[in-house]
């Protein structure tokens, strides 16, 4: 009986630290891409999460990854993507169509749609959904890493920076990128390079 009471109290304390749905909503609501200039230029991959094993393996074996975004029309962008995975360099060039909150692109049997989440001047947070069907690019990148299914759907969350490393970004940037739970706002933990 004492253990139940302790677990109940611990659950109540821990749940009170979580953000409410109202507090979370501004952090997960995509920003408008009507002015896509916020994503123009070069950005570097800093951190990411992927849902599928294939994409997780790619992230683990990625030595470097950066993107250069340029405008090619009122609602069109060109993405030049450069990767070094397992010591092999690849380059992809593809067009993206922008529609208010969503950008969509297709290349090498990969369909991507993504949203930009609230970010800062130095960081861009991107939620990505893609469908990959027998893609030669993914197969080449996965060489010596693992098996690639004929078709898979992946969801990812990437943090891209205007600089190649976190030490260049600066510790204050994370506070600008999103709000932290009330408990964590009281603690200041500097980033170590």
PDB file of C-alpha atoms in Angstrom:
ATOM      1  CA  UNK A   1       0.000   0.000   0.000  1.00  0.00           C
ATOM      2  CA  UNK A   2       2.872   2.366   0.833  1.00  0.00           C
ATOM      3  CA  UNK A   3       4.446   1.731  -2.594  1.00  0.00           C
ATOM      4  CA  UNK A   4       1.178   2.660  -4.342  1.00  0.00           C
ATOM      5  CA  UNK A   5       1.033   5.929  -2.441  1.00  0.00           C
ATOM      6  CA  UNK A   6       4.653   6.703  -3.267  1.00  0.00           C
ATOM      7  CA  UNK A   7       4.088   5.973  -6.974  1.00  0.00           C
ATOM      8  CA  UNK A   8       0.962   8.139  -6.980  1.00  0.00           C
ATOM      9  CA  UNK A   9       2.815  11.079  -5.429  1.00  0.00           C
ATOM     10  CA  UNK A  10       5.792  10.596  -7.783  1.00  0.00           C
ATOM     11  CA  UNK A  11       3.422  10.487 -10.777  1.00  0.00           C
ATOM     12  CA  UNK A  12       1.686  13.679  -9.695  1.00  0.00           C
ATOM     13  CA  UNK A  13       4.976  15.496  -9.162  1.00  0.00           C
ATOM     14  CA  UNK A  14       6.414  14.388 -12.505  1.00  0.00           C
ATOM     15  CA  UNK A  15       3.234  15.180 -14.432  1.00  0.00           C
ATOM     16  CA  UNK A  16       3.153  18.694 -12.973  1.00  0.00           C
ATOM     17  CA  UNK A  17       6.523  19.365 -14.659  1.00  0.00           C
ATOM     18  CA  UNK A  18       5.212  18.493 -18.120  1.00  0.00           C
ATOM     19  CA  UNK A  19       4.025  21.201 -20.464  1.00  0.00           C
ATOM     20  CA  UNK A  20       0.282  21.480 -20.914  1.00  0.00           C
ATOM     21  CA  UNK A  21      -1.172  21.016 -24.410  1.00  0.00           C
ATOM     22  CA  UNK A  22      -1.678  24.791 -24.577  1.00  0.00           C
ATOM     23  CA  UNK A  23       2.006  25.366 -23.783  1.00  0.00           C
ATOM     24  CA  UNK A  24       3.115  22.749 -26.349  1.00  0.00           C
ATOM     25  CA  UNK A  25       0.954  23.969 -29.215  1.00  0.00           C
ATOM     26  CA  UNK A  26       3.095  27.005 -30.173  1.00  0.00           C
ATOM     27  CA  UNK A  27       6.175  24.760 -30.237  1.00  0.00           C
ATOM     28  CA  UNK A  28       4.713  22.202 -32.657  1.00  0.00           C
ATOM     29  CA  UNK A  29       2.634  24.477 -34.892  1.00  0.00           C
ATOM     30  CA  UNK A  30       4.409  24.917 -38.254  1.00  0.00           C
ATOM     31  CA  UNK A  31       5.448  28.438 -39.164  1.00  0.00           C
ATOM     32  CA  UNK A  32       4.265  29.993 -42.406  1.00  0.00           C
ATOM     33  CA  UNK A  33       6.531  29.534 -45.403  1.00  0.00           C
ATOM     34  CA  UNK A  34       4.898  32.429 -47.272  1.00  0.00           C
ATOM     35  CA  UNK A  35       8.249  34.143 -46.750  1.00  0.00           C
ATOM     36  CA  UNK A  36      10.636  31.230 -47.219  1.00  0.00           C
ATOM     37  CA  UNK A  37      13.737  33.412 -46.833  1.00  0.00           C
ATOM     38  CA  UNK A  38      14.160  32.040 -43.286  1.00  0.00           C
ATOM     39  CA  UNK A  39      15.418  28.766 -44.775  1.00  0.00           C
ATOM     40  CA  UNK A  40      17.471  30.241 -47.637  1.00  0.00           C
ATOM     41  CA  UNK A  41      21.223  29.776 -47.528  1.00  0.00           C
ATOM     42  CA  UNK A  42      23.453  27.103 -46.056  1.00  0.00           C
ATOM     43  CA  UNK A  43      22.434  25.100 -42.981  1.00  0.00           C
ATOM     44  CA  UNK A  44      24.271  22.256 -41.278  1.00  0.00           C
ATOM     45  CA  UNK A  45      22.798  19.172 -39.631  1.00  0.00           C
ATOM     46  CA  UNK A  46      23.371  19.397 -35.861  1.00  0.00           C
ATOM     47  CA  UNK A  47      21.054  16.773 -34.377  1.00  0.00           C
ATOM     48  CA  UNK A  48      18.161  14.627 -35.426  1.00  0.00           C
ATOM     49  CA  UNK A  49      15.748  11.840 -34.701  1.00  0.00           C
ATOM     50  CA  UNK A  50      14.414   9.328 -37.220  1.00  0.00           C
ATOM     51  CA  UNK A  51      11.607   6.829 -36.740  1.00  0.00           C
ATOM     52  CA  UNK A  52      12.788   3.915 -38.940  1.00  0.00           C
ATOM     53  CA  UNK A  53      15.833   1.695 -38.470  1.00  0.00           C
ATOM     54  CA  UNK A  54      17.151   2.558 -41.945  1.00  0.00           C
ATOM     55  CA  UNK A  55      17.063   6.300 -41.288  1.00  0.00           C
ATOM     56  CA  UNK A  56      18.485   5.852 -37.781  1.00  0.00           C
ATOM     57  CA  UNK A  57      21.409   3.903 -39.283  1.00  0.00           C
ATOM     58  CA  UNK A  58      21.993   6.685 -41.820  1.00  0.00           C
ATOM     59  CA  UNK A  59      22.062   9.287 -39.041  1.00  0.00           C
ATOM     60  CA  UNK A  60      24.489   7.207 -36.954  1.00  0.00           C
ATOM     61  CA  UNK A  61      26.854   6.813 -39.908  1.00  0.00           C
ATOM     62  CA  UNK A  62      26.568  10.379 -41.196  1.00  0.00           C
ATOM     63  CA  UNK A  63      29.921  12.162 -40.979  1.00  0.00           C
ATOM     64  CA  UNK A  64      28.547  15.462 -42.262  1.00  0.00           C
ATOM     65  CA  UNK A  65      25.389  16.805 -43.844  1.00  0.00           C
ATOM     66  CA  UNK A  66      24.548  20.268 -45.087  1.00  0.00           C
ATOM     67  CA  UNK A  67      22.000  21.921 -47.372  1.00  0.00           C
ATOM     68  CA  UNK A  68      22.050  25.045 -49.515  1.00  0.00           C
ATOM     69  CA  UNK A  69      18.554  26.398 -50.247  1.00  0.00           C
ATOM     70  CA  UNK A  70      17.991  28.938 -53.021  1.00  0.00           C
ATOM     71  CA  UNK A  71      14.820  30.408 -54.456  1.00  0.00           C
ATOM     72  CA  UNK A  72      13.890  29.485 -58.038  1.00  0.00           C
ATOM     73  CA  UNK A  73      10.481  31.154 -58.248  1.00  0.00           C
ATOM     74  CA  UNK A  74       7.719  32.580 -56.067  1.00  0.00           C
ATOM     75  CA  UNK A  75       6.776  29.208 -54.537  1.00  0.00           C
ATOM     76  CA  UNK A  76       9.734  27.095 -55.605  1.00  0.00           C
ATOM     77  CA  UNK A  77      13.047  26.357 -53.945  1.00  0.00           C
ATOM     78  CA  UNK A  78      16.122  24.400 -55.013  1.00  0.00           C
ATOM     79  CA  UNK A  79      17.777  22.212 -52.383  1.00  0.00           C
ATOM     80  CA  UNK A  80      21.406  21.235 -52.897  1.00  0.00           C
ATOM     81  CA  UNK A  81      22.089  18.549 -50.291  1.00  0.00           C
ATOM     82  CA  UNK A  82      25.579  17.289 -49.485  1.00  0.00           C
ATOM     83  CA  UNK A  83      26.240  14.196 -47.347  1.00  0.00           C
ATOM     84  CA  UNK A  84      29.219  12.214 -46.206  1.00  0.00           C
ATOM     85  CA  UNK A  85      28.001   8.820 -44.991  1.00  0.00           C
ATOM     86  CA  UNK A  86      30.454   6.087 -44.044  1.00  0.00           C
ATOM     87  CA  UNK A  87      33.254   7.981 -45.787  1.00  0.00           C
ATOM     88  CA  UNK A  88      31.385   8.321 -49.117  1.00  0.00           C
ATOM     89  CA  UNK A  89      30.280  11.729 -50.344  1.00  0.00           C
ATOM     90  CA  UNK A  90      26.987  12.242 -52.170  1.00  0.00           C
ATOM     91  CA  UNK A  91      25.258  15.262 -53.620  1.00  0.00           C
ATOM     92  CA  UNK A  92      21.545  15.629 -54.395  1.00  0.00           C
ATOM     93  CA  UNK A  93      19.851  18.496 -56.175  1.00  0.00           C
ATOM     94  CA  UNK A  94      16.055  18.703 -56.079  1.00  0.00           C
ATOM     95  CA  UNK A  95      13.185  21.147 -56.446  1.00  0.00           C
ATOM     96  CA  UNK A  96      10.740  21.876 -53.648  1.00  0.00           C
ATOM     97  CA  UNK A  97       7.294  23.442 -53.935  1.00  0.00           C
ATOM     98  CA  UNK A  98       6.162  25.640 -51.042  1.00  0.00           C
ATOM     99  CA  UNK A  99       2.519  25.815 -49.932  1.00  0.00           C
ATOM    100  CA  UNK A 100       1.871  28.053 -46.890  1.00  0.00           C
ATOM    101  CA  UNK A 101       3.043  25.673 -44.100  1.00  0.00           C
ATOM    102  CA  UNK A 102       4.337  22.696 -46.099  1.00  0.00           C
ATOM    103  CA  UNK A 103       7.180  22.210 -48.557  1.00  0.00           C
ATOM    104  CA  UNK A 104       7.145  19.152 -50.828  1.00  0.00           C
ATOM    105  CA  UNK A 105       9.841  17.682 -53.041  1.00  0.00           C
ATOM    106  CA  UNK A 106      10.504  14.541 -55.071  1.00  0.00           C
ATOM    107  CA  UNK A 107      13.823  13.080 -56.201  1.00  0.00           C
ATOM    108  CA  UNK A 108      15.308   9.622 -56.785  1.00  0.00           C
ATOM    109  CA  UNK A 109      12.093   7.813 -55.752  1.00  0.00           C
ATOM    110  CA  UNK A 110      11.933   9.785 -52.496  1.00  0.00           C
ATOM    111  CA  UNK A 111       8.896  11.953 -51.756  1.00  0.00           C
ATOM    112  CA  UNK A 112       9.463  14.458 -48.945  1.00  0.00           C
ATOM    113  CA  UNK A 113       7.176  16.882 -47.201  1.00  0.00           C
ATOM    114  CA  UNK A 114       8.343  19.010 -44.341  1.00  0.00           C
ATOM    115  CA  UNK A 115       7.309  21.746 -41.957  1.00  0.00           C
ATOM    116  CA  UNK A 116       9.463  24.335 -40.243  1.00  0.00           C
ATOM    117  CA  UNK A 117       8.724  24.506 -36.530  1.00  0.00           C
ATOM    118  CA  UNK A 118       9.290  27.614 -34.392  1.00  0.00           C
ATOM    119  CA  UNK A 119      13.030  28.222 -34.388  1.00  0.00           C
ATOM    120  CA  UNK A 120      15.504  31.054 -34.024  1.00  0.00           C
ATOM    121  CA  UNK A 121      17.855  32.996 -36.282  1.00  0.00           C
ATOM    122  CA  UNK A 122      20.630  30.455 -35.666  1.00  0.00           C
ATOM    123  CA  UNK A 123      18.636  27.211 -35.594  1.00  0.00           C
ATOM    124  CA  UNK A 124      15.983  25.718 -37.850  1.00  0.00           C
ATOM    125  CA  UNK A 125      13.836  22.866 -36.527  1.00  0.00           C
ATOM    126  CA  UNK A 126      12.377  20.739 -39.333  1.00  0.00           C
ATOM    127  CA  UNK A 127       9.719  18.004 -39.113  1.00  0.00           C
ATOM    128  CA  UNK A 128      10.094  15.727 -42.155  1.00  0.00           C
ATOM    129  CA  UNK A 129       7.912  12.948 -43.557  1.00  0.00           C
ATOM    130  CA  UNK A 130       9.192  10.947 -46.491  1.00  0.00           C
ATOM    131  CA  UNK A 131       8.265   7.887 -48.506  1.00  0.00           C
ATOM    132  CA  UNK A 132      11.148   5.993 -50.076  1.00  0.00           C
ATOM    133  CA  UNK A 133      10.581   3.440 -52.855  1.00  0.00           C
ATOM    134  CA  UNK A 134      13.554   1.453 -54.149  1.00  0.00           C
ATOM    135  CA  UNK A 135      15.733   4.552 -54.066  1.00  0.00           C
ATOM    136  CA  UNK A 136      19.198   4.225 -55.633  1.00  0.00           C
ATOM    137  CA  UNK A 137      20.481   7.082 -53.454  1.00  0.00           C
ATOM    138  CA  UNK A 138      19.370   5.437 -50.212  1.00  0.00           C
ATOM    139  CA  UNK A 139      20.681   2.053 -51.384  1.00  0.00           C
ATOM    140  CA  UNK A 140      24.074   3.612 -52.204  1.00  0.00           C
ATOM    141  CA  UNK A 141      24.240   5.458 -48.872  1.00  0.00           C
ATOM    142  CA  UNK A 142      23.279   2.307 -46.959  1.00  0.00           C
ATOM    143  CA  UNK A 143      26.038   0.251 -48.579  1.00  0.00           C
ATOM    144  CA  UNK A 144      27.843  -1.614 -45.792  1.00  0.00           C
ATOM    145  CA  UNK A 145      25.408  -0.206 -43.191  1.00  0.00           C
ATOM    146  CA  UNK A 146      22.300  -2.353 -43.441  1.00  0.00           C
ATOM    147  CA  UNK A 147      19.403  -3.709 -45.457  1.00  0.00           C
ATOM    148  CA  UNK A 148      16.985  -1.340 -47.171  1.00  0.00           C
ATOM    149  CA  UNK A 149      13.363  -2.454 -47.619  1.00  0.00           C
ATOM    150  CA  UNK A 150      11.728  -2.019 -51.036  1.00  0.00           C
ATOM    151  CA  UNK A 151       9.539   0.761 -49.614  1.00  0.00           C
ATOM    152  CA  UNK A 152       9.384   2.510 -46.270  1.00  0.00           C
ATOM    153  CA  UNK A 153       7.857   5.605 -44.728  1.00  0.00           C
ATOM    154  CA  UNK A 154       9.900   7.674 -42.306  1.00  0.00           C
ATOM    155  CA  UNK A 155       9.297  10.609 -39.982  1.00  0.00           C
ATOM    156  CA  UNK A 156      12.226  12.680 -38.765  1.00  0.00           C
ATOM    157  CA  UNK A 157      12.946  15.740 -36.698  1.00  0.00           C
ATOM    158  CA  UNK A 158      16.133  17.634 -37.574  1.00  0.00           C
ATOM    159  CA  UNK A 159      17.867  20.566 -35.957  1.00  0.00           C
ATOM    160  CA  UNK A 160      19.827  22.540 -38.544  1.00  0.00           C
ATOM    161  CA  UNK A 161      22.210  25.359 -37.704  1.00  0.00           C
ATOM    162  CA  UNK A 162      23.597  28.309 -39.600  1.00  0.00           C
ATOM    163  CA  UNK A 163      27.008  27.218 -38.282  1.00  0.00           C
ATOM    164  CA  UNK A 164      28.591  23.772 -38.503  1.00  0.00           C
ATOM    165  CA  UNK A 165      29.019  23.225 -34.754  1.00  0.00           C
ATOM    166  CA  UNK A 166      27.083  23.994 -31.600  1.00  0.00           C
ATOM    167  CA  UNK A 167      29.975  25.963 -30.111  1.00  0.00           C
ATOM    168  CA  UNK A 168      29.635  28.427 -33.001  1.00  0.00           C
ATOM    169  CA  UNK A 169      25.882  28.721 -32.449  1.00  0.00           C
ATOM    170  CA  UNK A 170      26.115  29.902 -28.855  1.00  0.00           C
ATOM    171  CA  UNK A 171      24.412  28.678 -25.688  1.00  0.00           C
ATOM    172  CA  UNK A 172      21.675  31.310 -25.647  1.00  0.00           C
ATOM    173  CA  UNK A 173      20.232  30.062 -28.918  1.00  0.00           C
ATOM    174  CA  UNK A 174      18.417  27.091 -27.410  1.00  0.00           C
ATOM    175  CA  UNK A 175      16.427  29.391 -25.153  1.00  0.00           C
ATOM    176  CA  UNK A 176      15.394  31.323 -28.261  1.00  0.00           C
ATOM    177  CA  UNK A 177      14.441  28.158 -30.183  1.00  0.00           C
ATOM    178  CA  UNK A 178      11.748  27.033 -27.779  1.00  0.00           C
ATOM    179  CA  UNK A 179      10.469  27.401 -24.284  1.00  0.00           C
ATOM    180  CA  UNK A 180      11.412  24.905 -21.623  1.00  0.00           C
ATOM    181  CA  UNK A 181       9.173  23.508 -18.900  1.00  0.00           C
ATOM    182  CA  UNK A 182       8.765  25.812 -15.915  1.00  0.00           C
ATOM    183  CA  UNK A 183      11.088  23.746 -13.731  1.00  0.00           C
ATOM    184  CA  UNK A 184      13.923  23.867 -16.257  1.00  0.00           C
ATOM    185  CA  UNK A 185      13.599  27.618 -16.783  1.00  0.00           C
ATOM    186  CA  UNK A 186      14.984  28.126 -13.293  1.00  0.00           C
ATOM    187  CA  UNK A 187      18.175  26.214 -14.091  1.00  0.00           C
ATOM    188  CA  UNK A 188      20.956  27.641 -16.225  1.00  0.00           C
ATOM    189  CA  UNK A 189      23.189  24.988 -17.730  1.00  0.00           C
ATOM    190  CA  UNK A 190      25.829  26.328 -20.134  1.00  0.00           C
ATOM    191  CA  UNK A 191      26.613  24.282 -23.238  1.00  0.00           C
ATOM    192  CA  UNK A 192      30.087  22.828 -23.329  1.00  0.00           C
ATOM    193  CA  UNK A 193      31.798  22.661 -26.746  1.00  0.00           C
TER     194      UNK A 193
END
